[in-house]
Tab-separated table of C-alpha atoms in Angstrom:
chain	number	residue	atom	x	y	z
A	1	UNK	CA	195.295	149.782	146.434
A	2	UNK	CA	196.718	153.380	146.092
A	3	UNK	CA	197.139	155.915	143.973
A	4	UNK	CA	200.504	157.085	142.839
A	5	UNK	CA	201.857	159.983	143.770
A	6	UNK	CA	203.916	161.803	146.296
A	7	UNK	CA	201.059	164.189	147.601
A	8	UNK	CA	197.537	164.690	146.835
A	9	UNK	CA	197.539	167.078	143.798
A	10	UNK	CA	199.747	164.141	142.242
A	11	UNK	CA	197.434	161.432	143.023
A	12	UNK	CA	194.231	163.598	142.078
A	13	UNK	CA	196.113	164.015	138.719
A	14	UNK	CA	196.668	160.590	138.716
A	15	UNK	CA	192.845	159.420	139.554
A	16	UNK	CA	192.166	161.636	136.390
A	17	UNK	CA	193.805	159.569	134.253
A	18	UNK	CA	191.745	156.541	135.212
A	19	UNK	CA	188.719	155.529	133.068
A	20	UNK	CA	185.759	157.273	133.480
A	21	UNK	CA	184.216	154.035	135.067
A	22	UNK	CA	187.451	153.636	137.458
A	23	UNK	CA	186.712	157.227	138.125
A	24	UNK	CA	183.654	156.685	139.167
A	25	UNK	CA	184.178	153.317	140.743
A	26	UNK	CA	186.986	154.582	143.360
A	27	UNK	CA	184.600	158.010	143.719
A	28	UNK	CA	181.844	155.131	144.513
A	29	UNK	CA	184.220	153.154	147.160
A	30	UNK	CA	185.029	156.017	148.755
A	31	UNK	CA	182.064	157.188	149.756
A	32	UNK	CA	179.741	154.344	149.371
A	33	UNK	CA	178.561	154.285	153.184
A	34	UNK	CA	178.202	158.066	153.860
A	35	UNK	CA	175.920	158.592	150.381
A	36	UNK	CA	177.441	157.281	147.575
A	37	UNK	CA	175.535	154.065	147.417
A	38	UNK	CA	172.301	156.117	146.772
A	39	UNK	CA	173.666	157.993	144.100
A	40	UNK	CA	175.424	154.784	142.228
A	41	UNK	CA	172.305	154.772	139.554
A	42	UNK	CA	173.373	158.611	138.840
A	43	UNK	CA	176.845	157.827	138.491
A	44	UNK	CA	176.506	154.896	136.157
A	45	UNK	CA	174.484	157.352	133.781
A	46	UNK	CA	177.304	159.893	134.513
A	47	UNK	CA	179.469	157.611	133.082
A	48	UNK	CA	177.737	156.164	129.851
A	49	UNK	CA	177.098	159.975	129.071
A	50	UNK	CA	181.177	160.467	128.693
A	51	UNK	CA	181.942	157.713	127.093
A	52	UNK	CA	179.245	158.624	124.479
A	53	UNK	CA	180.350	162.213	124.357
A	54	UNK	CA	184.085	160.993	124.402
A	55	UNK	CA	184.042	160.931	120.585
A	56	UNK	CA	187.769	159.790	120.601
A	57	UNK	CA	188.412	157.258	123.314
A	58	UNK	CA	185.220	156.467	124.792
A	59	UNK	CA	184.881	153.578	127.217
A	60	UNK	CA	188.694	154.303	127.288
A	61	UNK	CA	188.634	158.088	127.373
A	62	UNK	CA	189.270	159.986	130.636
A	63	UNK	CA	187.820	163.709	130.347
A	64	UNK	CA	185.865	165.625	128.111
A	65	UNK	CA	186.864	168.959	126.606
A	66	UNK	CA	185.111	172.228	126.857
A	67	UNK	CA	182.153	171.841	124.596
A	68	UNK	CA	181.487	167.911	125.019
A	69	UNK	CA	181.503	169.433	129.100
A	70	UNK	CA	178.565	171.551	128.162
A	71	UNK	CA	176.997	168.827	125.969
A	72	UNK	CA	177.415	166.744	129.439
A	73	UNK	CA	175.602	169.386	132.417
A	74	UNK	CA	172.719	169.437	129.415
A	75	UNK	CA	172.199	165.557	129.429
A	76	UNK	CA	171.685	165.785	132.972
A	77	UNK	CA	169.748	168.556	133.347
A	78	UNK	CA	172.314	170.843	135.369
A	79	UNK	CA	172.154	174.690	135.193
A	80	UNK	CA	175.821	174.627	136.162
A	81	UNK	CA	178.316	175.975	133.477
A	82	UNK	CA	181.685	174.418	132.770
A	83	UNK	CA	183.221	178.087	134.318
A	84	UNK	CA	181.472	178.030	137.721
A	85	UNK	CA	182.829	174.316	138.256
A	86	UNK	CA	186.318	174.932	137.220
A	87	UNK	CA	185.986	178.103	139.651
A	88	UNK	CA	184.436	176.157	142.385
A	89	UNK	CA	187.275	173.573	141.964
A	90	UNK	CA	189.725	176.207	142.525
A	91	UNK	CA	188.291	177.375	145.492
A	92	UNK	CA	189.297	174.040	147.182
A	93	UNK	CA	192.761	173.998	145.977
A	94	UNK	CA	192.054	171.885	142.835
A	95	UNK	CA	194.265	173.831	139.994
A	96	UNK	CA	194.279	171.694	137.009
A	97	UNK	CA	190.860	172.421	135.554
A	98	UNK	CA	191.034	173.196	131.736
A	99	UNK	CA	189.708	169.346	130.879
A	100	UNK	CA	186.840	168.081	132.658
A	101	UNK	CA	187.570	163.959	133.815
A	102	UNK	CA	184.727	162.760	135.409
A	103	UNK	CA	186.306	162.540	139.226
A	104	UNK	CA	186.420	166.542	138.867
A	105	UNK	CA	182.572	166.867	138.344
A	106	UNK	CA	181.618	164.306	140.893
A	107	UNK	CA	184.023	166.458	143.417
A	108	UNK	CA	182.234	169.397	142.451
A	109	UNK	CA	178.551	168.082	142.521
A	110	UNK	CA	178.521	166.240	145.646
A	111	UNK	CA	180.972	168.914	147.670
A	112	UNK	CA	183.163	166.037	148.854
A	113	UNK	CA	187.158	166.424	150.407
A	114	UNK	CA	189.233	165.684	147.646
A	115	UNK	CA	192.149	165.180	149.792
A	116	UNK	CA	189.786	161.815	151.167
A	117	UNK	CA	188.746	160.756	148.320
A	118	UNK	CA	192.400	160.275	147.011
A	119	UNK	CA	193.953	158.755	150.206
A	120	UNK	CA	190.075	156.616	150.505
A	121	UNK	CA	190.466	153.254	150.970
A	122	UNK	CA	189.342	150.992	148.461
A	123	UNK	CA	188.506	147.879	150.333
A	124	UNK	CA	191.167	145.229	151.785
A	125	UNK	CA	189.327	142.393	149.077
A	126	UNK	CA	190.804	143.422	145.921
A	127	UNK	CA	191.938	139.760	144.641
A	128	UNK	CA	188.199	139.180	145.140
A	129	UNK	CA	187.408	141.900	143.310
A	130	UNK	CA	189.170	141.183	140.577
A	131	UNK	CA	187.981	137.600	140.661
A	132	UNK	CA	184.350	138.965	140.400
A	133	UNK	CA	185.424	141.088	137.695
A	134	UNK	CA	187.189	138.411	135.053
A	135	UNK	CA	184.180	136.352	135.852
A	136	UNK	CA	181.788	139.436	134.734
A	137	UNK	CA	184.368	139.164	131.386
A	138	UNK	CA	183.547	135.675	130.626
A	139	UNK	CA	180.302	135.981	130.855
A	140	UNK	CA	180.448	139.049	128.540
A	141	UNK	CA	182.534	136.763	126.087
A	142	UNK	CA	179.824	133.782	126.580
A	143	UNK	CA	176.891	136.109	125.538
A	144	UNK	CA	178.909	137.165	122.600
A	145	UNK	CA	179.129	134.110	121.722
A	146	UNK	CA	175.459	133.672	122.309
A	147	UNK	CA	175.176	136.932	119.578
A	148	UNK	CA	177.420	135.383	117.608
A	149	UNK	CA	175.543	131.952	117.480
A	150	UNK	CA	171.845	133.046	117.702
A	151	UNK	CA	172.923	134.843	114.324
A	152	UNK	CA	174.051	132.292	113.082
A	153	UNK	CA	171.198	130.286	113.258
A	154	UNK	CA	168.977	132.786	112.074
A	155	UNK	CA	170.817	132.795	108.891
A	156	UNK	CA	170.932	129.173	108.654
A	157	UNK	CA	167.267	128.672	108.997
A	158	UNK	CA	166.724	131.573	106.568
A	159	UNK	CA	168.629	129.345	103.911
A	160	UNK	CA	167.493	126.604	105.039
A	161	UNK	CA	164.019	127.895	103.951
A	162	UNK	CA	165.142	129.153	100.814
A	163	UNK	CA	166.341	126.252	99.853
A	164	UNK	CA	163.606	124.315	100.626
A	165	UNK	CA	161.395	126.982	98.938
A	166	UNK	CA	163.812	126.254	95.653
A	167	UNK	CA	163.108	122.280	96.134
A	168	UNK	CA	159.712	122.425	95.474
A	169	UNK	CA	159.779	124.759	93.212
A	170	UNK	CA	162.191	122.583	91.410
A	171	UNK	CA	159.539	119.689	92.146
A	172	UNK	CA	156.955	121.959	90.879
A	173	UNK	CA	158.612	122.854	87.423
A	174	UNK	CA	159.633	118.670	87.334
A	175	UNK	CA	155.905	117.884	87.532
A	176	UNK	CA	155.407	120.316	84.800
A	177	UNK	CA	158.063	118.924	82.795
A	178	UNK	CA	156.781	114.945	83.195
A	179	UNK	CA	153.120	116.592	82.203
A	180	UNK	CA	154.519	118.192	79.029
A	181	UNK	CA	157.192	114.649	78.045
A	182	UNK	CA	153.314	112.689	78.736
A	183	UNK	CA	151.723	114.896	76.241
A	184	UNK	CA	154.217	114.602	73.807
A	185	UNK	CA	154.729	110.668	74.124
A	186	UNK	CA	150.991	110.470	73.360
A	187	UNK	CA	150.944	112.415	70.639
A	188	UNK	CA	153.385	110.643	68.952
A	189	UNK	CA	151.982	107.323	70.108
A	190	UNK	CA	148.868	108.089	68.378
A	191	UNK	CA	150.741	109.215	65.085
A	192	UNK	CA	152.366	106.181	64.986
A	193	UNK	CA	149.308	104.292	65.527
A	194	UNK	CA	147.396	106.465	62.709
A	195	UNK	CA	150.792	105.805	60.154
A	196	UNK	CA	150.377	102.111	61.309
A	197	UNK	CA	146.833	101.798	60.534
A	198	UNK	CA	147.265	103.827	57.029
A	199	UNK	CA	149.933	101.961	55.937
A	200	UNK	CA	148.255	98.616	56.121
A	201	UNK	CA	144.655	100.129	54.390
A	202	UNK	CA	143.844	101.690	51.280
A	203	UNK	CA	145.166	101.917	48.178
A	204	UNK	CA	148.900	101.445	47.317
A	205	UNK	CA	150.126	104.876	47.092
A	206	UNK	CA	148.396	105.850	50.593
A	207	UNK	CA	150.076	102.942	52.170
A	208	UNK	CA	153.227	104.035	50.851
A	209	UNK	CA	153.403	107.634	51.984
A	210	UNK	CA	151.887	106.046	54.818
A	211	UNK	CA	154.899	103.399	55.134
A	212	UNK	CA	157.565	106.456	54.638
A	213	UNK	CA	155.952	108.677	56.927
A	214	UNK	CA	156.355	106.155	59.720
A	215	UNK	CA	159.573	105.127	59.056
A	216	UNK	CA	160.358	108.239	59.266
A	217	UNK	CA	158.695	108.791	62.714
A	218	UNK	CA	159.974	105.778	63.993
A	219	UNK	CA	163.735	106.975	62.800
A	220	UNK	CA	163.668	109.933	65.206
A	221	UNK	CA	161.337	111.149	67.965
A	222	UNK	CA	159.871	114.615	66.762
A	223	UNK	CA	161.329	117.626	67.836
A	224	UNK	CA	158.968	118.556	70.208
A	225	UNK	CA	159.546	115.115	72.273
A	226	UNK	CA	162.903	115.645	72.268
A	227	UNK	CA	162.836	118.756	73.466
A	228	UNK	CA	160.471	117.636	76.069
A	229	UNK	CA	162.531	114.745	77.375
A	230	UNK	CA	165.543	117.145	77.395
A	231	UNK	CA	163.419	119.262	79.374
A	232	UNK	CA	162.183	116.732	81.710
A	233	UNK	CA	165.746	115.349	82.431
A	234	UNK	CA	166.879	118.820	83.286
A	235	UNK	CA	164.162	118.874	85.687
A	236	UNK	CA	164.974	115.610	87.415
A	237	UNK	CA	168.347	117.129	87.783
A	238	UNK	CA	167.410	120.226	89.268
A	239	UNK	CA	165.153	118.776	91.590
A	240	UNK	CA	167.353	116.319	92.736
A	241	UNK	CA	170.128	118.552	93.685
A	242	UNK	CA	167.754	121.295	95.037
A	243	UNK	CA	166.639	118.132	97.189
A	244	UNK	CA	169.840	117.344	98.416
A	245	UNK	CA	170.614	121.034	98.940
A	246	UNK	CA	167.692	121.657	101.102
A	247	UNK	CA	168.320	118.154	103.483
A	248	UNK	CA	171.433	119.919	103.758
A	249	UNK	CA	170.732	123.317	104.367
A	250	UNK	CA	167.734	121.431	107.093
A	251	UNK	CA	170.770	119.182	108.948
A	252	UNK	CA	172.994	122.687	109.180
A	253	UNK	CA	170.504	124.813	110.283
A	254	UNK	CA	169.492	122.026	113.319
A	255	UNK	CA	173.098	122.362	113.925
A	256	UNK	CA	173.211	126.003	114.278
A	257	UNK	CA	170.088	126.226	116.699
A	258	UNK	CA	171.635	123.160	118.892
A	259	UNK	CA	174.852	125.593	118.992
A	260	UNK	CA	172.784	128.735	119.680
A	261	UNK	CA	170.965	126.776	122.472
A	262	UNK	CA	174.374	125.409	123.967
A	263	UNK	CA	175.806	128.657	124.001
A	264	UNK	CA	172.763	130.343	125.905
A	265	UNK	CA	173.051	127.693	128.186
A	266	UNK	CA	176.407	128.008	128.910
A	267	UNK	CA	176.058	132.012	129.415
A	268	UNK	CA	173.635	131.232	132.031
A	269	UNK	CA	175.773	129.152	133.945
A	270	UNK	CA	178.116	131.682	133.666
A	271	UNK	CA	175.737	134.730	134.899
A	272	UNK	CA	174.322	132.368	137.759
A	273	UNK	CA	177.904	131.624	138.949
A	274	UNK	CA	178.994	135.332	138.752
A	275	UNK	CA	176.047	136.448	140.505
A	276	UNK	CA	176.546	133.625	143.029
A	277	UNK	CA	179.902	134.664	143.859
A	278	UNK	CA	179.024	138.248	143.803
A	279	UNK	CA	176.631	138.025	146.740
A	280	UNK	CA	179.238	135.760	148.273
A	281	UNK	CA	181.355	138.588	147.989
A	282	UNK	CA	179.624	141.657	149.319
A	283	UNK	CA	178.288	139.518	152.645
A	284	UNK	CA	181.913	140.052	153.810
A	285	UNK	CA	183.194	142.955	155.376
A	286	UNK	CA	186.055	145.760	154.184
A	287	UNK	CA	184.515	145.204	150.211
A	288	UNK	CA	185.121	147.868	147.926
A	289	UNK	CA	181.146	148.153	147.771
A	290	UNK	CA	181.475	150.399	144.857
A	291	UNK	CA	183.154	148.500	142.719
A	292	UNK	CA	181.046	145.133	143.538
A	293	UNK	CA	177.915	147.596	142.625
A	294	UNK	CA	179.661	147.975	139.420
A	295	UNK	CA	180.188	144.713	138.887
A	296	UNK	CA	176.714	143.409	139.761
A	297	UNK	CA	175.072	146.176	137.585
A	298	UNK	CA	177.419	145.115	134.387
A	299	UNK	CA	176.253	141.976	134.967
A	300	UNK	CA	172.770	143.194	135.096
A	301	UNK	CA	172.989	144.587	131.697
A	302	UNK	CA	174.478	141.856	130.403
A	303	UNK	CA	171.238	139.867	130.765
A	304	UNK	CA	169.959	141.640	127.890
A	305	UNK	CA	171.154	139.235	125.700
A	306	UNK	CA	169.687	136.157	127.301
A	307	UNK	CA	166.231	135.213	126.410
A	308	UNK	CA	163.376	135.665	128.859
A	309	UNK	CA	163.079	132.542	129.566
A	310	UNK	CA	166.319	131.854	130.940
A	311	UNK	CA	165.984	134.842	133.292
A	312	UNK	CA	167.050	137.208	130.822
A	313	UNK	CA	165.791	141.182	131.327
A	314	UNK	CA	163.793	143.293	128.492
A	315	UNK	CA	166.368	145.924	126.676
A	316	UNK	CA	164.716	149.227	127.218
């Protein structure tokens, strides 16, 4: 792997135009044995800083501009000034310095040869580097899908509770309803016993009104038991669908946490293969060291999204 470019202000200008992470990562390969492999935790930081201050491109951004350059030497705590670097740079024969990529600051900070770092080597295992590296994107895509599924089953189980909150509430108001029909039915059982009794004692007028009173009762429940027994069917309604809705809501959100589960498992497979073939990897020699170190610590911070128990890492 080369850059192109017919000398070595062409291929600096074309290492500029990598990623800030590529940046860093052939920066990293270059020098990995000499001192790079000490500062690797610097340069990750290095990078996350421009892609956060890269308020256009970010992770896909390649240099900063003047003022997000200044915003950068602050983050890290430099005294250096955008001015001295892009001097300094020119004092080695580096003449394209109004934007800042990432390669020109590391070049600057750690006083390396330029002209090495762009004809550097970058390990004779690149297929197996690349290998490692889809494998760190499907396990990124596996814990998204652990995101993705751990939500859902949140929200599941949050309905799931609601609508078992709304069944016995339903149950609740049913029970209320039955009490109130009960009521009703007994007064108007023991009217129509008292019309009964009248109408068969006392004088013939009383037994009469008595008689018509009753017949009347007996023609049509009162309006207060009807109104109850509408109620209470309502109620047997409502609590019978709220039922159903609830065994329902129950069976889906089981579903979603079985789902969640599978998908954490399957992410840890995943990791545990990656990191497997990643040590695998970097036993050999002529590995691009940086970019396996790149790899391993993605995959690092991808266990942030696996639980604790299945060897995930608290987010800090």
């Amino acid at each position: 792997m080369s850059l192109n470019g017919s000398n070595d202000d062409e291929k600096l200008d074309n290492l500029s135009n990598y990623t800030y992470k590529n940046q860093a990562i052939w920066f990293l390969n270059a020098f990995w044995n000499s001192f790079a492999e000490k500062e690797a935790e610097n340069i990750w930081t290095y990078v996350h800083h421009c892609n956060d201050l890269d308020l256009q491109d970010h992770e896909s951004g390649n240099h900063l501009d003047e003022m997000m350059a200044h915003r950068f030497l602050e983050l890290i705590h430099s005294t250096l000034t955008v001015r001295e670097m892009r001097e300094g740079l020119r004092a080695v024969g580096i003449s394209k310095v109004k934007s800042v990529p990432l390669i020109n600051f590391l070049i600057f900070k750690f006083k390396v040869d330029w002209h090495k770092l762009v004809n550097a080597s970058q390990g004779d295992n690149q297929e197996e580097v690349e290998k490692a590296q889809n494998m760190l994107n499907e396990v990124m895509k596996a814990l998204e899908e652990v995101k993705a599924t751990a939500s859902a089953a949140a929200k599941a189980e949050t309905e799931a509770i609601n609508a078992e909150n709304a069944a016995k509430r339903a149950k609740a108001e049913l029970e209320e309803a039955l009490k109130a029909l009960h009521a009703e039915e007994e007064a108007y059982n023991n009217k129509k016993a008292e019309l009964e009794k009248k109408s068969q004692e006392g004088g013939v007028v009383s037994r009469n009104k008595a008689a018509n009173e009753l017949a009347q009762l007996l023609a049509e429940d009162p309006l207060p038991l009807r109104r109850a027994k509408i109620t209470q069917e309502a109620a047997v309604k409502k609590a019978e669908k709220t039922a159903k809705a609830a065994e329902e809501a129950t069976a889906s959100a089981k579903s979603a946490r079985l789902a969640a589960e599978a998908a954490v498992e399957d992410a840890v497979r995943q990791v545990q293969e990656a990191e497997d073939y990643l040590n695998e990897v970097k036993s050999k020699p002529g590995s691009a060291a940086g970019a396996l170190w790149w790899i391993d610590r993605e995959l690092h911070e991808q266990k942030k999204y696996l639980p604790a128990s299945k060897g995930g890492i608290a987010k800090k």
